mmCIF file of C-alpha atoms in Angstrom:
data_model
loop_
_atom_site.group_PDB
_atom_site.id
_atom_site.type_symbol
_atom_site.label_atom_id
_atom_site.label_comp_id
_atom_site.label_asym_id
_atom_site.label_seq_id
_atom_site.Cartn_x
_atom_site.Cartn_y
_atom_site.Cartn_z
ATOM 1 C CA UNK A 8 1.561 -98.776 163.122
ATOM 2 C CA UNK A 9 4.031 -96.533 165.332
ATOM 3 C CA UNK A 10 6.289 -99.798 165.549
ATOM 4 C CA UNK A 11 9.928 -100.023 164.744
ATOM 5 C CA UNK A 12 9.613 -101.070 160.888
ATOM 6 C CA UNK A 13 7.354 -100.503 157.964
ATOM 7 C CA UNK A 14 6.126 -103.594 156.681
ATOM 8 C CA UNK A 15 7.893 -103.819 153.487
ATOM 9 C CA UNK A 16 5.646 -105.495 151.075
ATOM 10 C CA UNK A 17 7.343 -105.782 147.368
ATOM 11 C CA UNK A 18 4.744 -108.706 146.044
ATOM 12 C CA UNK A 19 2.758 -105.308 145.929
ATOM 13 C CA UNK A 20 4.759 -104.281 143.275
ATOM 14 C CA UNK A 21 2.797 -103.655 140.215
ATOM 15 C CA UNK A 22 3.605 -100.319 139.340
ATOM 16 C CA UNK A 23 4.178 -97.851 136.842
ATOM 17 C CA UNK A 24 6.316 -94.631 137.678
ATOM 18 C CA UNK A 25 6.668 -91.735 135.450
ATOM 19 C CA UNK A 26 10.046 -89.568 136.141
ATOM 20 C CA UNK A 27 11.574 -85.786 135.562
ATOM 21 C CA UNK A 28 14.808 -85.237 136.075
ATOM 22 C CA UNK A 29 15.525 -81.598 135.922
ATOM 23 C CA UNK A 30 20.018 -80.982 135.366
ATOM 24 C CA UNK A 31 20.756 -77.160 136.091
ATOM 25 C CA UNK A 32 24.481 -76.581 135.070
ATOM 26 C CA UNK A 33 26.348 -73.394 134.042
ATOM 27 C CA UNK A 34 22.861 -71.298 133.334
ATOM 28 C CA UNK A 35 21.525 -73.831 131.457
ATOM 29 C CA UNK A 36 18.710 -76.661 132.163
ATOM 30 C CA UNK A 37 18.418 -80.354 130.601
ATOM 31 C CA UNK A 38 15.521 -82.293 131.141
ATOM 32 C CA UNK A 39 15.102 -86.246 131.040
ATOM 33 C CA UNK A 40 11.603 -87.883 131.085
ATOM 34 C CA UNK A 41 10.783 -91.741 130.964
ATOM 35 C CA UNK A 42 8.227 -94.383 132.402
ATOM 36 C CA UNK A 43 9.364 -97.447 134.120
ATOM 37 C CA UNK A 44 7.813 -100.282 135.454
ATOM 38 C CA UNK A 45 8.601 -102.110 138.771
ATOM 39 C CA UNK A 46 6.969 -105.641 138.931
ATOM 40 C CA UNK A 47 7.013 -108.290 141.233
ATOM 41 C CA UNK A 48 8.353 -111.305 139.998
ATOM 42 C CA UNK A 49 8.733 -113.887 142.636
ATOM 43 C CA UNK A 50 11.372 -114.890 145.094
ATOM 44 C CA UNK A 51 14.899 -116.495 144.947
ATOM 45 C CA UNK A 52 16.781 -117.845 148.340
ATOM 46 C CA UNK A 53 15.829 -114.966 150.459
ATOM 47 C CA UNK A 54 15.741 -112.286 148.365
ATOM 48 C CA UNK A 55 12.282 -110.681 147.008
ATOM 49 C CA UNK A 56 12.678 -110.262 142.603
ATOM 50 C CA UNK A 57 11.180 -107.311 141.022
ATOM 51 C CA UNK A 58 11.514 -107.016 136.961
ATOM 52 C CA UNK A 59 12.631 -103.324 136.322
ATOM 53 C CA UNK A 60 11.850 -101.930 132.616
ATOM 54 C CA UNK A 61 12.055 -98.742 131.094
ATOM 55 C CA UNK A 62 10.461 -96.637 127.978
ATOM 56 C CA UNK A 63 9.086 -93.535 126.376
ATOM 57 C CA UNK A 64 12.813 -91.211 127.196
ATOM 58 C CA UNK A 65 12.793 -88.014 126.449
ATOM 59 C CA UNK A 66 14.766 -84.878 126.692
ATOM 60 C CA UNK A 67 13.852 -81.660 126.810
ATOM 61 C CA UNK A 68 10.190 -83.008 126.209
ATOM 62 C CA UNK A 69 11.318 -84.175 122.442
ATOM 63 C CA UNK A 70 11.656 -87.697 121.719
ATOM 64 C CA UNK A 71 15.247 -87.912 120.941
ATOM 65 C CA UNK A 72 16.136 -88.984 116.809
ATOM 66 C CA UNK A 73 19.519 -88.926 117.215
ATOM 67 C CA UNK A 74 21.371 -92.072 115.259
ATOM 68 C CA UNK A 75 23.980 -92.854 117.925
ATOM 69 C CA UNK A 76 21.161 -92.885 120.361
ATOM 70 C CA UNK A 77 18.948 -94.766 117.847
ATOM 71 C CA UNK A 78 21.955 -97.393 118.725
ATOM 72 C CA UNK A 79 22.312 -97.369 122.182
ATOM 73 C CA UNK A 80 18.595 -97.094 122.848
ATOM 74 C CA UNK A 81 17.541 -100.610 120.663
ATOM 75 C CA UNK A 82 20.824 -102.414 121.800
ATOM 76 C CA UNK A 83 19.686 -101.627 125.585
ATOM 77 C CA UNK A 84 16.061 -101.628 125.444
ATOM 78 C CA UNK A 85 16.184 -104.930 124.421
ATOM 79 C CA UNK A 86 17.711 -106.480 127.905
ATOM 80 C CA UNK A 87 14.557 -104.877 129.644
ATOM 81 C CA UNK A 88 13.259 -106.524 132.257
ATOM 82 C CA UNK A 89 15.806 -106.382 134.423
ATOM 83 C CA UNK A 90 15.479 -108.516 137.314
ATOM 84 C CA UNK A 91 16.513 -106.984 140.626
ATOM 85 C CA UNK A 92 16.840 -108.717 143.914
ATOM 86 C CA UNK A 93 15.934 -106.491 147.128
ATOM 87 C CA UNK A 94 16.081 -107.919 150.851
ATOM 88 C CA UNK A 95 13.182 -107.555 153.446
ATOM 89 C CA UNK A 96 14.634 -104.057 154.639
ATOM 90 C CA UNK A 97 14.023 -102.926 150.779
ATOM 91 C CA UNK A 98 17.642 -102.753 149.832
ATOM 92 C CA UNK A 99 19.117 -103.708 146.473
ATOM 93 C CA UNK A 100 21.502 -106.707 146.536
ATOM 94 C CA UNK A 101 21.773 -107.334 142.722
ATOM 95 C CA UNK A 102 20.425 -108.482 139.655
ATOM 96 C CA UNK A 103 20.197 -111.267 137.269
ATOM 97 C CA UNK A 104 22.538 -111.187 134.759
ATOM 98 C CA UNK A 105 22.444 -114.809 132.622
ATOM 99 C CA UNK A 106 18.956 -113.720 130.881
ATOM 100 C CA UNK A 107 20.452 -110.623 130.022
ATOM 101 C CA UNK A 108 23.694 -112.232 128.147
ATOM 102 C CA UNK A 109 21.056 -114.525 126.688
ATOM 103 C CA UNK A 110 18.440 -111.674 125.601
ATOM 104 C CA UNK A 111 21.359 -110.243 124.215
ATOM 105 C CA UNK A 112 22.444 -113.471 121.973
ATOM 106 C CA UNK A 113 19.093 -113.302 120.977
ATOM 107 C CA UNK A 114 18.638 -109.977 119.432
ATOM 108 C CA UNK A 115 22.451 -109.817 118.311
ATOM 109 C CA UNK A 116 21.736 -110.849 114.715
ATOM 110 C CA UNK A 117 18.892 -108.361 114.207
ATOM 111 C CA UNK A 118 21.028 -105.530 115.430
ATOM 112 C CA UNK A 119 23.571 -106.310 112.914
ATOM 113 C CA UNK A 120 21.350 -106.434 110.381
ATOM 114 C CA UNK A 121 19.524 -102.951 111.148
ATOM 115 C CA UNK A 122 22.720 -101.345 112.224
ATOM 116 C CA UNK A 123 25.513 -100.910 109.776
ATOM 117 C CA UNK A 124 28.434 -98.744 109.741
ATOM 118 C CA UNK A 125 31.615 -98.405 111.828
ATOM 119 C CA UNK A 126 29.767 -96.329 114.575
ATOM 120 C CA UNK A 127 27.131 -99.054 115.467
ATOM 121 C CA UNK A 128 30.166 -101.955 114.790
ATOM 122 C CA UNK A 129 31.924 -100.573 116.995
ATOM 123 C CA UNK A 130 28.971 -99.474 119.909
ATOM 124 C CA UNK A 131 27.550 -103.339 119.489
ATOM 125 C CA UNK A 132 30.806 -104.736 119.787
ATOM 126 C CA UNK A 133 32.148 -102.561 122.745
ATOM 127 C CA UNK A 134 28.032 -103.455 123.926
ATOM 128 C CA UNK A 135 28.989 -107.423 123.590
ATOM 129 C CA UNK A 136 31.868 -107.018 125.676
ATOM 130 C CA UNK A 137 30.254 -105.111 128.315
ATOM 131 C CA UNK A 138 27.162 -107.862 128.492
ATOM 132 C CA UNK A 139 29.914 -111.033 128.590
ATOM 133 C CA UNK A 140 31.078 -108.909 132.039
ATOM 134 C CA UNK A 141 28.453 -109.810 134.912
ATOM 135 C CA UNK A 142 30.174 -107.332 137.229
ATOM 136 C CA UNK A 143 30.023 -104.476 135.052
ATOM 137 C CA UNK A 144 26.400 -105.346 134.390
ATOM 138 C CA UNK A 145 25.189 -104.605 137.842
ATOM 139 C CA UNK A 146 26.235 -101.288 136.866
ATOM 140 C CA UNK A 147 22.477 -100.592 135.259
ATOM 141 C CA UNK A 148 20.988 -100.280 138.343
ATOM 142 C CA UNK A 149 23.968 -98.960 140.422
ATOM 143 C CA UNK A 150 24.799 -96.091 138.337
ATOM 144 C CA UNK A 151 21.463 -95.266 137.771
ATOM 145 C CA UNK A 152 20.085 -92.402 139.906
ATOM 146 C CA UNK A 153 16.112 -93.305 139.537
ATOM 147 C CA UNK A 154 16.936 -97.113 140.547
ATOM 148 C CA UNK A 155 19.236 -95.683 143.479
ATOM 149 C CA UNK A 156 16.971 -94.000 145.237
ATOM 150 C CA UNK A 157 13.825 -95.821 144.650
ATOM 151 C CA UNK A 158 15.521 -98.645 146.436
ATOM 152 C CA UNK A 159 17.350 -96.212 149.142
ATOM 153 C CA UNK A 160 14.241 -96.721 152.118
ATOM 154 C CA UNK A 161 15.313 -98.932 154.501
ATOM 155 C CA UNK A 162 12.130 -100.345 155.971
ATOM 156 C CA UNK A 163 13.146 -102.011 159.087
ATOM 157 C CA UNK A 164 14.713 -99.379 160.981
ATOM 158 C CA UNK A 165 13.628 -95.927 160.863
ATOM 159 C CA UNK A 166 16.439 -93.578 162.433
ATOM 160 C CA UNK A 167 19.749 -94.747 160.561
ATOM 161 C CA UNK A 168 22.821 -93.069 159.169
ATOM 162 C CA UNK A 169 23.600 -93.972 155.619
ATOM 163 C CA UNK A 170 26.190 -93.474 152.809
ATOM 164 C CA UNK A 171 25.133 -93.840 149.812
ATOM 165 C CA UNK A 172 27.081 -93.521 145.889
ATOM 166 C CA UNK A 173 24.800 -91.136 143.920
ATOM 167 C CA UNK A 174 24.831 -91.200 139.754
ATOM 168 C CA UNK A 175 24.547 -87.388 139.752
ATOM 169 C CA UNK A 176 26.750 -86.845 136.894
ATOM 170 C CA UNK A 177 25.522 -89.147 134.272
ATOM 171 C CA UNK A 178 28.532 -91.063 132.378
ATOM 172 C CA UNK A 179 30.762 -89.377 134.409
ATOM 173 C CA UNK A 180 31.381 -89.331 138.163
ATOM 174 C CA UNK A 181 29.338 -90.427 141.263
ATOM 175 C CA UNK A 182 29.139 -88.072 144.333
ATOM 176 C CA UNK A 183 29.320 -89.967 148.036
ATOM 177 C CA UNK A 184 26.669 -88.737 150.080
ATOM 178 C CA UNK A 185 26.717 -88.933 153.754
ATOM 179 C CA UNK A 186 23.087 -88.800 155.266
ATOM 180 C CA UNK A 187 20.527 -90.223 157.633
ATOM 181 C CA UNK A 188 16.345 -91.571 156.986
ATOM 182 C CA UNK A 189 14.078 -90.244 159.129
ATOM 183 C CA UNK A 190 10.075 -91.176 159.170
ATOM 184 C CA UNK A 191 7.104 -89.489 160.157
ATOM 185 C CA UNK A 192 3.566 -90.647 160.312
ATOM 186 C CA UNK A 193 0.839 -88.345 159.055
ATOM 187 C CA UNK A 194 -2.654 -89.629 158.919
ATOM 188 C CA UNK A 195 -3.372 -90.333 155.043
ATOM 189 C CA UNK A 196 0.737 -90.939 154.347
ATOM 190 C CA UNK A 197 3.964 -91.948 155.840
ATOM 191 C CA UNK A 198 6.546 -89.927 154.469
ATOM 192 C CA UNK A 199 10.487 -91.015 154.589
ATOM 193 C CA UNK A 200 12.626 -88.483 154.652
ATOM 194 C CA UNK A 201 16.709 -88.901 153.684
ATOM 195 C CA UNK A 202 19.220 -86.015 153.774
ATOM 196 C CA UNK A 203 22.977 -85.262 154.559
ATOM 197 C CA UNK A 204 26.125 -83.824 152.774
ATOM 198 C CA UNK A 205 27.819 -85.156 149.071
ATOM 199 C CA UNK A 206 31.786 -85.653 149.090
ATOM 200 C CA UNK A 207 33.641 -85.806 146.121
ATOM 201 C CA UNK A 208 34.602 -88.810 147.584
ATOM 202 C CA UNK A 209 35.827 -92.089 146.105
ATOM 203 C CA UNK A 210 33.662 -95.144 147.257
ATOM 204 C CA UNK A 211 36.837 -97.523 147.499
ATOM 205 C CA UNK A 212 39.148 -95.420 149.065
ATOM 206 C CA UNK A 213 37.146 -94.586 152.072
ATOM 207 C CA UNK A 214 34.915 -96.974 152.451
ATOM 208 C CA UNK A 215 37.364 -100.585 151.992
ATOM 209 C CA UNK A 216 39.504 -98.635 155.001
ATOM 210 C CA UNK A 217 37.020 -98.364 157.208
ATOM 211 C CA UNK A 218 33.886 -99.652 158.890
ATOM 212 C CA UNK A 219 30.955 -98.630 158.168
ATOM 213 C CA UNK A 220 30.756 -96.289 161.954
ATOM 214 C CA UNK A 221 34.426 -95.293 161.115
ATOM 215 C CA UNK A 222 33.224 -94.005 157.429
ATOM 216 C CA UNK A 223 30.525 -91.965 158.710
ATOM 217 C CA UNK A 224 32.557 -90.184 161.439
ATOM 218 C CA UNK A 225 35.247 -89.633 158.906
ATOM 219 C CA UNK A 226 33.651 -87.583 155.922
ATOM 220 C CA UNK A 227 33.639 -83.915 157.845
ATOM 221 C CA UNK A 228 30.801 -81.663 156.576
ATOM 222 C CA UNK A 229 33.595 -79.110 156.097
ATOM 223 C CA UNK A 230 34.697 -81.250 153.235
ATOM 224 C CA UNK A 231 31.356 -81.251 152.231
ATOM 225 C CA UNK A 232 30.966 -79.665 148.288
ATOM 226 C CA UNK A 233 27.028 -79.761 148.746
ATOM 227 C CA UNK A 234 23.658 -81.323 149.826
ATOM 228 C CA UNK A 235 20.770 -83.524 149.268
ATOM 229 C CA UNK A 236 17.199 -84.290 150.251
ATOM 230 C CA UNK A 237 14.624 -86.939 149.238
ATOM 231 C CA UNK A 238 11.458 -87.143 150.296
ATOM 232 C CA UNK A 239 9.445 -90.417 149.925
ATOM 233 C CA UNK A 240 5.869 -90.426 150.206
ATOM 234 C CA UNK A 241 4.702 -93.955 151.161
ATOM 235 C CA UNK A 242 0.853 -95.309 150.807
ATOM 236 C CA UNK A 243 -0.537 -95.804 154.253
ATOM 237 C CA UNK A 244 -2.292 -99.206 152.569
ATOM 238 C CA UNK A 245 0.232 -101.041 151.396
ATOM 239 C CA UNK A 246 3.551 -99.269 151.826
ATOM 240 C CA UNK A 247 4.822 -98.962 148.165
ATOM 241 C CA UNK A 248 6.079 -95.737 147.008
ATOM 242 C CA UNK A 249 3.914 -93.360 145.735
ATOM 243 C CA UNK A 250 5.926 -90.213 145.059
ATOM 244 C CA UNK A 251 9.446 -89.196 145.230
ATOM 245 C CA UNK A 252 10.767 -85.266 145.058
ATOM 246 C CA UNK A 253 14.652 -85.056 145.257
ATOM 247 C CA UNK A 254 16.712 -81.988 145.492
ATOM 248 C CA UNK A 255 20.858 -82.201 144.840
ATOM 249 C CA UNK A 256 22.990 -78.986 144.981
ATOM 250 C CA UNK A 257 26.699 -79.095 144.973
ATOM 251 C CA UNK A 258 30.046 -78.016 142.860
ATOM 252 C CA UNK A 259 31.071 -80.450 140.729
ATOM 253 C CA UNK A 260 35.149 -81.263 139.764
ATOM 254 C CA UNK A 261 35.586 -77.765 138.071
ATOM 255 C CA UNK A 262 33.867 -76.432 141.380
ATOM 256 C CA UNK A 263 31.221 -75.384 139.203
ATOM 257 C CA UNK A 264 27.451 -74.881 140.524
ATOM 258 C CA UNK A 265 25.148 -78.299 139.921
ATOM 259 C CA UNK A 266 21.802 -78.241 140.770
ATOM 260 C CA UNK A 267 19.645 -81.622 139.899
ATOM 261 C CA UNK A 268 16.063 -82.399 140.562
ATOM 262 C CA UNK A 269 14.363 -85.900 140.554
ATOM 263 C CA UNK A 270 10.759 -86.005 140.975
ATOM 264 C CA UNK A 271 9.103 -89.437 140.155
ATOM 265 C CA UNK A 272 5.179 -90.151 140.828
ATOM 266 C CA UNK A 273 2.760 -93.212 140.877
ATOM 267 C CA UNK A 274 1.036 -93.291 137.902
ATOM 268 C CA UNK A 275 -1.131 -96.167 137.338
ATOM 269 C CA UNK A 276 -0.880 -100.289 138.465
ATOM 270 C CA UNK A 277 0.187 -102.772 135.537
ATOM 271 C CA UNK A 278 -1.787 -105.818 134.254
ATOM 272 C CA UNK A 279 -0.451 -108.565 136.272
ATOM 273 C CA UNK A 280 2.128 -110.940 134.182
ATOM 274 C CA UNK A 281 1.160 -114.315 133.418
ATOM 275 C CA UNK A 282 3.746 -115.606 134.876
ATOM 276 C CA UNK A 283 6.180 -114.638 137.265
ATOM 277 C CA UNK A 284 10.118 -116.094 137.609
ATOM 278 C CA UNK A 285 9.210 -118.634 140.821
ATOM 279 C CA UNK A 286 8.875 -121.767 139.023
ATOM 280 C CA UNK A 287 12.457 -121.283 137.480
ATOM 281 C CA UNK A 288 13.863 -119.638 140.557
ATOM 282 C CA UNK A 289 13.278 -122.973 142.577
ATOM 283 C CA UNK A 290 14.933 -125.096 139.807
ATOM 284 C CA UNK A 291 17.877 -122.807 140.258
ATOM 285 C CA UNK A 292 17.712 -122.954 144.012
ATOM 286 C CA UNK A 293 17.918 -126.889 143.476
ATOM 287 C CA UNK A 294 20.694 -126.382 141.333
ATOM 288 C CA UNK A 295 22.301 -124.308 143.734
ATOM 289 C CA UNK A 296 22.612 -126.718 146.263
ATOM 290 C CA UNK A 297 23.411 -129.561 143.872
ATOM 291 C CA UNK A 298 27.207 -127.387 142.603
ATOM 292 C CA UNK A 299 26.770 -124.111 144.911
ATOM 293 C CA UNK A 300 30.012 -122.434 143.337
ATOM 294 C CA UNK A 301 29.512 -123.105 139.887
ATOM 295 C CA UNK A 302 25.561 -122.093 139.594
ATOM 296 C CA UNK A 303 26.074 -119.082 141.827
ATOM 297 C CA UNK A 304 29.294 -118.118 139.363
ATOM 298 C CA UNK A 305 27.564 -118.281 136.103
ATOM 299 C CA UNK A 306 23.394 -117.813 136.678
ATOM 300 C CA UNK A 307 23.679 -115.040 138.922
ATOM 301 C CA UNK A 308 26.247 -112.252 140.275
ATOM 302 C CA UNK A 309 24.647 -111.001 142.941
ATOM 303 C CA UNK A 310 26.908 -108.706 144.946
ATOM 304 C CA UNK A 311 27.883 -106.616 147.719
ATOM 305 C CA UNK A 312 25.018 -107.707 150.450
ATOM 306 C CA UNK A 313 25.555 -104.366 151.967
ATOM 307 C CA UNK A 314 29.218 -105.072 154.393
ATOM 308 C CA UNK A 315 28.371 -101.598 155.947
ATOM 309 C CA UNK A 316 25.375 -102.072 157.616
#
């Protein structure tokens, strides 16, 4: 066991997850609830596929009946699963984004029809703009603080230095944090521990100036405005996540106190899908290599396979 990697096992992945995230902000506290689902759906090139959906939000412990939500909620629900695509160390790469546009073609007309008024014209239009952008579409796991740090583990190296863009500030800002992954081996767990100091940093202008080892040694902890720690608890078994307990304190842009807490825990395993996304990932890898640029371009936008490590 006491090797130099955890065997990463994702075809595992049949997994519910239920999640609290606790925002402390200027004496006041906001809570956001919600299930999600990770399931293994097959393999393209070299990367592992897991569908990603989510359900049953809450805040403050009330479902929310809110019209503009009403809005957002069925125009987004409705791109669920997502499919993600994670290497063998368990880090994100990207995620599919021609089923979404076409999920989204598909369920246009019925949001029209249910939605009328110049608030939902305008949120589905603005909505069909954002879908026809791939790039911007990678944004709903990127800027998505669950989804960052369930895929933040690195499983084939244990001691590493990391920096990492943290949602914290939801439709607003991300916070750079500057950390390192430590593991330790108890006997019914292996627990994965990441920590280090958030910079009100932005990702581009440190990060496309430097390498990776430049980056690091840059961001001072006297700059620092706060810190994190995550704790992963991982099943001896078969290596998936079972729990996760996060802890963020910092001052945000009005150098005002922030204090957010994540804690996300197994629940139960899924019913197995009938069928998972192989048989039409290895037509696509046959188109691939038939017209590389033009497949690549238009079925998938898969991006950023991690320059800094």
């Amino acid at each position: 066991m006491k090797s130099n990697y955890i065997n990463y096992m994702p075809q595992e992945y049949l997994r519910s997850y239920g999640t609290n995230i606790i925002f402390e902000e200027n004496n006041s506290s906001n809570q956001i609830s919600f299930l999600t689902d990770i399931i293994y759906a097959g393999t393209l090139f070299d990367y592992s596929a897991l569908h990603l959906s989510r359900y049953d939000i809450k805040v403050n412990n009330q479902a929310i009946d809110d019209n503009a939500y009403n809005i957002a909620y069925e125009c987004t629900k409705n791109l669920y699963p997502i499919t993600a695509f994670v290497k063998d160390s368990g880090e994100f790469v990207g995620i599919r984004t021609d089923d979404i546009e076409e999920k989204w073609n598909n369920n246009k007309a019925y949001l029209k029809a249910r939605f009328k008024g110049k608030v939902a014209e305008l949120y589905i239009n603005e909505m069909e703009n954002y879908i026809k952008d791939h790039e911007a579409i990678q944004k709903l796991v990127e800027k998505d603080l669950f989804y960052t740090i369930f895929f933040l583990p690195r499983y084939t190296s244990f001691n590493m230095n990391l920096l990492v863009f943290f949602p914290l500030i939801p439709f607003h800002y991300s916070i750079l944090g500057k950390g390192s992954q430590c593991v330790c081996f108890n006997k019914d767990a292996i627990q994965l521990t990441h920590s280090g100091n958030l910079f009100n940093a932005s990702l581009n202008s440190i990060i496309d100036n430097y390498s990776s080892n430049d980056a690091i040694s840059f961001l001072s902890e006297k700059d620092a405005v706060g810190s994190y720690k995550i704790i992963f608890d991982v099943s001896v078994s078969n290596y998936l996540i079972d729990s996760i307990t996060g802890d963020f304190k910092f001052k945000n842009q009005k150098n005002e106190n922030v204090k957010i807490l994540i804690k996300s825990f197994y629940l139960e395993d899924k019913i197995p899908e009938s069928s998972s996304d192989d048989q039409e990932f290895r037509k696509i890898e046959q188109l691939y290599k038939k017209n590389t640029d033009r497949i690549w371009k238009r079925l998938f936008n898969i991006i950023k396979a991690n320059k800094y490590e």
